[in-house]
Amino acid sequence: MRRRIIAGNWKMNKTPSEAVALVNELKNLVNNPEVDVVYCVPAIDIVPVCEAVKGTNVKVGAENMYIEDKGAYTGEISPDMLVDAGVSYVIIGHSERREYFGEDDEFLNLKVKKAIEKGLTPILCCGESLEQRELGITMDWIRMQIKSGLAGVDKKDVANMVIAYEPIWAIGTGKTATSDQAQEVCKGIRDCISEMYDKETSESVRIQYGGSMNAGNAKELLSKPDIDGGLIGGASLKAEFGDIVNA
Ligand code: 13P
């Protein structure tokens, strides 16, 4: 049985002091020992949030990282810095990074490998645009993202990682994929991993849905057999996040 994982992606929200206030506000609401709870927070919030979650069930994630250990890469953050600060997860290849910062599958594959090398758990994101969905190429596109993103990654590492399926048209739009649409793609991802590796690996990897997930639709989405959790944007910034964790 795969353990559920509910992660908040705070995106570019919350100053350090606001971040600590949010952690404290959510503390008792997300205290569910049956679920892995993760806050993926802006880089500048990582240190205070790691401090604020001490002694709770919450783990901290980064929203991004660079592929080198150190050096002249102005503005970047290394995986060693994240690990030293107490980070356990890192989001890789969110559609906003792909779209606004030109991150491609090849580069993201390097990030996945680097994160694993350093002991961070990657949350590798994939997802189709509305145009791709309407063209009927959703699963072709997702399979390409998964195959490129995981190229050369060992099966034991794939088994321990997290994949987030986030249809781009559902992100921040209030339009959630139906639970059947989300299940279909999450199962497709698992089948793809089974073909690339084996059934055991595909049964172990955890697959999240993300895109306008909220307290109202979480239970239905999470009832599907291949949806093991959620990656939540807007609703992770308020008390509602606790309802999703407990859904
Ligand atoms: P929303 O929940 O705001 O739609 O964002 C989803 C997302 O992009 C999480 O990574």
JSON list of N, CA, C and O and ligand atoms in Angstrom, two decimals, residues 9 11 91 94-96 125 166 170-174 210-213 231-235, ligand 1:
[
{"chain": "A", "resi": 9, "resn": "ASN", "atom": "N", "xyz": [2.45, 23.52, -2.79]},
{"chain": "A", "resi": 9, "resn": "ASN", "atom": "CA", "xyz": [3.43, 24.27, -3.57]},
{"chain": "A", "resi": 9, "resn": "ASN", "atom": "C", "xyz": [3.07, 25.74, -3.37]},
{"chain": "A", "resi": 9, "resn": "ASN", "atom": "O", "xyz": [2.09, 26.22, -3.92]},
{"chain": "A", "resi": 11, "resn": "LYS", "atom": "N", "xyz": [4.57, 28.31, -4.32]},
{"chain": "A", "resi": 11, "resn": "LYS", "atom": "CA", "xyz": [4.96, 29.18, -5.45]},
{"chain": "A", "resi": 11, "resn": "LYS", "atom": "C", "xyz": [5.62, 30.45, -4.92]},
{"chain": "A", "resi": 11, "resn": "LYS", "atom": "O", "xyz": [6.34, 30.39, -3.93]},
{"chain": "A", "resi": 91, "resn": "ILE", "atom": "N", "xyz": [10.66, 20.00, -5.89]},
{"chain": "A", "resi": 91, "resn": "ILE", "atom": "CA", "xyz": [9.82, 19.97, -7.09]},
{"chain": "A", "resi": 91, "resn": "ILE", "atom": "C", "xyz": [10.73, 20.19, -8.30]},
{"chain": "A", "resi": 91, "resn": "ILE", "atom": "O", "xyz": [11.57, 21.09, -8.31]},
{"chain": "A", "resi": 94, "resn": "HIS", "atom": "N", "xyz": [8.16, 21.87, -12.70]},
{"chain": "A", "resi": 94, "resn": "HIS", "atom": "CA", "xyz": [6.80, 22.42, -12.66]},
{"chain": "A", "resi": 94, "resn": "HIS", "atom": "C", "xyz": [6.53, 23.15, -13.97]},
{"chain": "A", "resi": 94, "resn": "HIS", "atom": "O", "xyz": [7.43, 23.75, -14.56]},
{"chain": "A", "resi": 95, "resn": "SER", "atom": "N", "xyz": [5.29, 23.11, -14.43]},
{"chain": "A", "resi": 95, "resn": "SER", "atom": "CA", "xyz": [4.98, 23.71, -15.75]},
{"chain": "A", "resi": 95, "resn": "SER", "atom": "C", "xyz": [5.32, 25.20, -15.78]},
{"chain": "A", "resi": 95, "resn": "SER", "atom": "O", "xyz": [5.64, 25.75, -16.84]},
{"chain": "A", "resi": 96, "resn": "GLU", "atom": "N", "xyz": [5.28, 25.86, -14.62]},
{"chain": "A", "resi": 96, "resn": "GLU", "atom": "CA", "xyz": [5.65, 27.28, -14.61]},
{"chain": "A", "resi": 96, "resn": "GLU", "atom": "C", "xyz": [7.15, 27.46, -14.86]},
{"chain": "A", "resi": 96, "resn": "GLU", "atom": "O", "xyz": [7.57, 28.41, -15.51]},
{"chain": "A", "resi": 125, "resn": "CYS", "atom": "N", "xyz": [7.29, 16.88, -12.15]},
{"chain": "A", "resi": 125, "resn": "CYS", "atom": "CA", "xyz": [5.97, 17.29, -12.66]},
{"chain": "A", "resi": 125, "resn": "CYS", "atom": "C", "xyz": [5.85, 17.04, -14.16]},
{"chain": "A", "resi": 125, "resn": "CYS", "atom": "O", "xyz": [6.82, 17.18, -14.91]},
{"chain": "A", "resi": 166, "resn": "GLU", "atom": "N", "xyz": [0.05, 17.28, -13.44]},
{"chain": "A", "resi": 166, "resn": "GLU", "atom": "CA", "xyz": [-0.64, 18.56, -13.33]},
{"chain": "A", "resi": 166, "resn": "GLU", "atom": "C", "xyz": [-1.04, 19.07, -14.71]},
{"chain": "A", "resi": 166, "resn": "GLU", "atom": "O", "xyz": [-0.20, 19.66, -15.42]},
{"chain": "A", "resi": 170, "resn": "ALA", "atom": "N", "xyz": [-5.54, 23.13, -15.77]},
{"chain": "A", "resi": 170, "resn": "ALA", "atom": "CA", "xyz": [-6.23, 23.05, -14.48]},
{"chain": "A", "resi": 170, "resn": "ALA", "atom": "C", "xyz": [-5.50, 23.85, -13.39]},
{"chain": "A", "resi": 170, "resn": "ALA", "atom": "O", "xyz": [-6.01, 24.01, -12.29]},
{"chain": "A", "resi": 171, "resn": "ILE", "atom": "N", "xyz": [-4.30, 24.36, -13.72]},
{"chain": "A", "resi": 171, "resn": "ILE", "atom": "CA", "xyz": [-3.50, 25.03, -12.69]},
{"chain": "A", "resi": 171, "resn": "ILE", "atom": "C", "xyz": [-3.95, 26.47, -12.50]},
{"chain": "A", "resi": 171, "resn": "ILE", "atom": "O", "xyz": [-3.90, 27.27, -13.45]},
{"chain": "A", "resi": 172, "resn": "GLY", "atom": "N", "xyz": [-4.40, 26.76, -11.30]},
{"chain": "A", "resi": 172, "resn": "GLY", "atom": "CA", "xyz": [-4.77, 28.13, -10.96]},
{"chain": "A", "resi": 172, "resn": "GLY", "atom": "C", "xyz": [-5.99, 28.64, -11.69]},
{"chain": "A", "resi": 172, "resn": "GLY", "atom": "O", "xyz": [-6.29, 29.83, -11.67]},
{"chain": "A", "resi": 173, "resn": "THR", "atom": "N", "xyz": [-6.72, 27.75, -12.34]},
{"chain": "A", "resi": 173, "resn": "THR", "atom": "CA", "xyz": [-7.86, 28.18, -13.16]},
{"chain": "A", "resi": 173, "resn": "THR", "atom": "C", "xyz": [-9.20, 27.90, -12.50]},
{"chain": "A", "resi": 173, "resn": "THR", "atom": "O", "xyz": [-10.23, 28.37, -12.97]},
{"chain": "A", "resi": 174, "resn": "GLY", "atom": "N", "xyz": [-9.18, 27.08, -11.44]},
{"chain": "A", "resi": 174, "resn": "GLY", "atom": "CA", "xyz": [-10.44, 26.66, -10.84]},
{"chain": "A", "resi": 174, "resn": "GLY", "atom": "C", "xyz": [-11.08, 25.52, -11.61]},
{"chain": "A", "resi": 174, "resn": "GLY", "atom": "O", "xyz": [-12.11, 24.98, -11.21]},
{"chain": "A", "resi": 210, "resn": "GLY", "atom": "N", "xyz": [-2.35, 17.37, -9.43]},
{"chain": "A", "resi": 210, "resn": "GLY", "atom": "CA", "xyz": [-2.33, 18.78, -9.06]},
{"chain": "A", "resi": 210, "resn": "GLY", "atom": "C", "xyz": [-3.07, 19.60, -10.09]},
{"chain": "A", "resi": 210, "resn": "GLY", "atom": "O", "xyz": [-3.02, 19.30, -11.28]},
{"chain": "A", "resi": 211, "resn": "GLY", "atom": "N", "xyz": [-3.74, 20.63, -9.64]},
{"chain": "A", "resi": 211, "resn": "GLY", "atom": "CA", "xyz": [-4.49, 21.52, -10.52]},
{"chain": "A", "resi": 211, "resn": "GLY", "atom": "C", "xyz": [-5.84, 21.82, -9.93]},
{"chain": "A", "resi": 211, "resn": "GLY", "atom": "O", "xyz": [-6.76, 21.02, -10.04]},
{"chain": "A", "resi": 212, "resn": "SER", "atom": "N", "xyz": [-5.91, 22.96, -9.25]},
{"chain": "A", "resi": 212, "resn": "SER", "atom": "CA", "xyz": [-7.17, 23.40, -8.63]},
{"chain": "A", "resi": 212, "resn": "SER", "atom": "C", "xyz": [-7.76, 22.35, -7.69]},
{"chain": "A", "resi": 212, "resn": "SER", "atom": "O", "xyz": [-8.97, 22.19, -7.59]},
{"chain": "A", "resi": 213, "resn": "MET", "atom": "N", "xyz": [-6.88, 21.63, -7.01]},
{"chain": "A", "resi": 213, "resn": "MET", "atom": "CA", "xyz": [-7.35, 20.68, -6.01]},
{"chain": "A", "resi": 213, "resn": "MET", "atom": "C", "xyz": [-7.73, 21.48, -4.76]},
{"chain": "A", "resi": 213, "resn": "MET", "atom": "O", "xyz": [-7.02, 22.42, -4.38]},
{"chain": "A", "resi": 231, "resn": "LEU", "atom": "N", "xyz": [-0.66, 17.74, -5.24]},
{"chain": "A", "resi": 231, "resn": "LEU", "atom": "CA", "xyz": [0.27, 18.87, -5.20]},
{"chain": "A", "resi": 231, "resn": "LEU", "atom": "C", "xyz": [-0.62, 20.10, -5.33]},
{"chain": "A", "resi": 231, "resn": "LEU", "atom": "O", "xyz": [-1.25, 20.32, -6.36]},
{"chain": "A", "resi": 232, "resn": "ILE", "atom": "N", "xyz": [-0.66, 20.85, -4.25]},
{"chain": "A", "resi": 232, "resn": "ILE", "atom": "CA", "xyz": [-1.70, 21.87, -4.12]},
{"chain": "A", "resi": 232, "resn": "ILE", "atom": "C", "xyz": [-1.09, 23.27, -4.13]},
{"chain": "A", "resi": 232, "resn": "ILE", "atom": "O", "xyz": [-0.18, 23.56, -3.35]},
{"chain": "A", "resi": 233, "resn": "GLY", "atom": "N", "xyz": [-1.61, 24.12, -4.99]},
{"chain": "A", "resi": 233, "resn": "GLY", "atom": "CA", "xyz": [-1.14, 25.49, -5.06]},
{"chain": "A", "resi": 233, "resn": "GLY", "atom": "C", "xyz": [-1.95, 26.39, -4.15]},
{"chain": "A", "resi": 233, "resn": "GLY", "atom": "O", "xyz": [-1.74, 26.44, -2.93]},
{"chain": "A", "resi": 234, "resn": "GLY", "atom": "N", "xyz": [-2.90, 27.08, -4.73]},
{"chain": "A", "resi": 234, "resn": "GLY", "atom": "CA", "xyz": [-3.67, 28.10, -4.01]},
{"chain": "A", "resi": 234, "resn": "GLY", "atom": "C", "xyz": [-4.22, 27.64, -2.66]},
{"chain": "A", "resi": 234, "resn": "GLY", "atom": "O", "xyz": [-4.11, 28.35, -1.65]},
{"chain": "A", "resi": 235, "resn": "ALA", "atom": "N", "xyz": [-4.79, 26.43, -2.63]},
{"chain": "A", "resi": 235, "resn": "ALA", "atom": "CA", "xyz": [-5.43, 25.97, -1.40]},
{"chain": "A", "resi": 235, "resn": "ALA", "atom": "C", "xyz": [-4.43, 25.54, -0.32]},
{"chain": "A", "resi": 235, "resn": "ALA", "atom": "O", "xyz": [-4.82, 25.21, 0.80]},
{"chain": "B", "resi": 1, "resn": "13P", "atom": "P1", "xyz": [-3.39, 25.32, -8.00]},
{"chain": "B", "resi": 1, "resn": "13P", "atom": "O1", "xyz": [-3.75, 24.35, -6.93]},
{"chain": "B", "resi": 1, "resn": "13P", "atom": "O2", "xyz": [-3.35, 26.75, -7.52]},
{"chain": "B", "resi": 1, "resn": "13P", "atom": "O3", "xyz": [-4.22, 25.13, -9.23]},
{"chain": "B", "resi": 1, "resn": "13P", "atom": "O4", "xyz": [-1.87, 25.01, -8.42]},
{"chain": "B", "resi": 1, "resn": "13P", "atom": "C1", "xyz": [-1.53, 23.72, -8.70]},
{"chain": "B", "resi": 1, "resn": "13P", "atom": "C2", "xyz": [-0.06, 23.65, -8.84]},
{"chain": "B", "resi": 1, "resn": "13P", "atom": "O5", "xyz": [0.52, 24.19, -9.77]},
{"chain": "B", "resi": 1, "resn": "13P", "atom": "C3", "xyz": [0.70, 22.95, -7.80]},
{"chain": "B", "resi": 1, "resn": "13P", "atom": "O6", "xyz": [2.01, 22.75, -8.19]}
]
